[in-house]
XYZ file of C-alpha atoms in Angstrom:
171
model
C 4.532 -21.152 -21.546
C 3.338 -17.582 -21.833
C 1.563 -15.711 -24.589
C 4.275 -13.059 -24.576
C 7.745 -13.773 -23.259
C 9.828 -10.589 -22.958
C 13.472 -10.704 -24.013
C 16.029 -11.616 -21.367
C 17.356 -8.451 -19.761
C 20.316 -7.838 -17.514
C 18.083 -6.564 -14.690
C 14.939 -7.952 -13.115
C 11.723 -6.733 -14.756
C 7.976 -7.106 -14.445
C 5.398 -6.265 -17.111
C 1.885 -5.247 -16.022
C -1.291 -4.098 -17.679
C -2.008 -0.449 -16.903
C -5.058 -1.226 -14.742
C -3.051 -3.725 -12.679
C -0.187 -1.252 -12.361
C -2.535 1.442 -11.010
C -4.259 -0.950 -8.593
C -0.896 -2.264 -7.352
C 0.594 1.169 -6.731
C -2.604 2.274 -5.029
C -2.427 -0.771 -2.736
C 1.210 -0.778 -1.644
C 2.113 0.887 1.620
C 5.731 1.764 0.774
C 8.539 0.933 -1.651
C 9.927 -1.731 0.670
C 6.648 -3.633 0.373
C 6.874 -3.338 -3.423
C 10.403 -4.747 -3.341
C 9.268 -7.645 -1.133
C 6.372 -8.312 -3.518
C 8.711 -8.442 -6.518
C 10.946 -10.888 -4.614
C 7.837 -12.954 -3.842
C 6.909 -12.987 -7.545
C 10.416 -14.009 -8.588
C 10.583 -16.739 -5.942
C 7.191 -18.247 -6.874
C 7.161 -17.503 -10.615
C 7.563 -21.119 -11.697
C 5.079 -22.461 -9.128
C 2.065 -20.157 -9.465
C -0.259 -21.145 -12.281
C -0.271 -18.084 -14.602
C -3.658 -18.732 -16.219
C -6.501 -16.394 -15.187
C -4.393 -14.973 -12.330
C -3.848 -11.219 -12.315
C -1.063 -9.304 -10.611
C -3.594 -8.162 -8.005
C -4.511 -11.813 -7.289
C -0.809 -12.448 -6.684
C -0.523 -9.322 -4.534
C -3.544 -10.442 -2.489
C -1.870 -13.823 -1.979
C 1.313 -11.990 -0.950
C -0.612 -9.914 1.611
C -2.887 -12.754 2.733
C -0.070 -15.240 3.327
C 2.420 -12.668 4.677
C 4.668 -13.541 1.685
C 4.959 -17.221 2.697
C 3.037 -19.168 0.083
C 4.213 -22.705 0.814
C 5.006 -22.783 4.520
C 5.915 -26.298 5.618
C 5.646 -27.770 2.132
C 8.223 -30.295 0.996
C 7.974 -29.853 -2.778
C 5.283 -28.094 -4.734
C 5.330 -28.218 -8.506
C 2.423 -25.869 -9.064
C 0.186 -23.709 -6.880
C -3.196 -22.570 -8.164
C -4.517 -19.352 -6.662
C -8.154 -18.347 -6.514
C -8.668 -16.056 -9.541
C -11.045 -13.922 -7.443
C -8.644 -13.460 -4.542
C -7.391 -10.100 -5.814
C -10.775 -8.536 -6.496
C -12.215 -9.794 -3.188
C -9.169 -8.568 -1.262
C -9.231 -5.196 -3.034
C -12.960 -4.796 -2.313
C -12.406 -5.507 1.410
C -9.431 -3.114 1.601
C -11.333 -0.305 -0.124
C -14.341 -0.962 2.105
C -12.169 -0.629 5.235
C -10.512 2.518 3.854
C -13.748 4.320 2.988
C -15.473 3.282 6.220
C -12.691 5.056 8.176
C -12.301 8.011 5.808
C -13.599 11.480 6.654
C -16.440 12.894 4.560
C -13.934 15.079 2.681
C -10.172 15.391 2.436
C -8.017 18.507 2.862
C -6.511 18.216 -0.642
C -8.035 16.277 -3.523
C -4.693 15.831 -5.319
C -3.123 13.853 -2.482
C -3.540 10.149 -1.709
C -4.084 9.782 2.049
C -3.359 6.852 4.352
C -5.633 6.653 7.359
C -3.261 5.723 10.135
C -5.641 5.631 13.095
C -8.984 6.839 14.336
C -10.053 7.509 17.906
C -13.018 9.308 19.477
C -14.072 10.770 16.131
C -10.579 12.116 15.327
C -8.872 10.771 12.230
C -5.157 10.914 11.484
C -4.281 11.183 7.782
C -0.770 10.853 6.365
C -0.077 11.659 2.727
C 1.404 8.925 0.547
C 3.006 11.252 -1.972
C 3.806 14.452 -0.062
C 5.030 15.290 3.410
C 1.599 16.316 4.691
C -0.163 15.257 7.864
C -3.755 16.042 8.733
C -5.839 15.485 11.828
C -9.530 15.590 11.109
C -12.694 15.719 13.167
C -16.365 16.184 12.348
C -18.664 18.509 14.274
C -22.309 18.245 13.179
C -21.967 18.153 9.365
C -18.707 20.115 9.219
C -15.339 18.377 8.811
C -12.400 20.306 10.237
C -8.826 19.503 9.175
C -5.683 20.518 11.016
C -2.924 20.211 8.421
C 0.843 20.351 8.682
C 3.403 20.473 5.891
C 6.333 18.411 7.176
C 8.677 19.057 4.250
C 10.816 21.492 6.229
C 11.529 18.784 8.822
C 13.627 16.771 6.372
C 16.541 19.188 6.090
C 16.799 20.367 9.680
C 19.528 19.565 12.157
C 18.003 17.378 14.915
C 20.141 19.153 17.511
C 18.243 22.381 16.776
C 14.785 20.882 17.363
C 12.674 22.511 20.018
C 10.619 20.559 22.534
C 7.458 21.187 20.510
C 9.181 19.802 17.372
C 10.148 16.644 19.248
C 6.611 16.182 20.574
C 5.206 16.767 17.067
C 7.547 14.131 15.578
C 6.597 11.657 18.301
C 2.923 12.125 17.420
C 3.577 11.172 13.796
């Protein structure tokens, strides 16, 4: 029994509070992961206790269990999640992100994924645009080498030069 039960629609739907929506979309890696999470919610909707559990708690359980909530179980009627799982998971993820992040970013309007870091060099890939940045810090100065990869989407692969192929392999 829920406080608010939305009307039955022809298509699958999920209703979130705005803060949960923002935290979820900031946490997902790609749309495929979002689709898998929605499938996870639909599959476990009747089993997860809805009281005091936020969408981020459910997303943390999705990430923490690799989307397998009841592996090896015969029959579960109800599963109670830790109501702090989401906030603890989010805190750890943000801590990892900011510990790897450079002191500044090349563009403040872009959300960056930190793909790897080695010998003081950081590789940044934009979540919302086709930008790539390699960053390094010398003394107190952060230097970014940026590339706009938008033009790569509409090119014929047969026309790629050797340097284009090497660049794509580095991504």
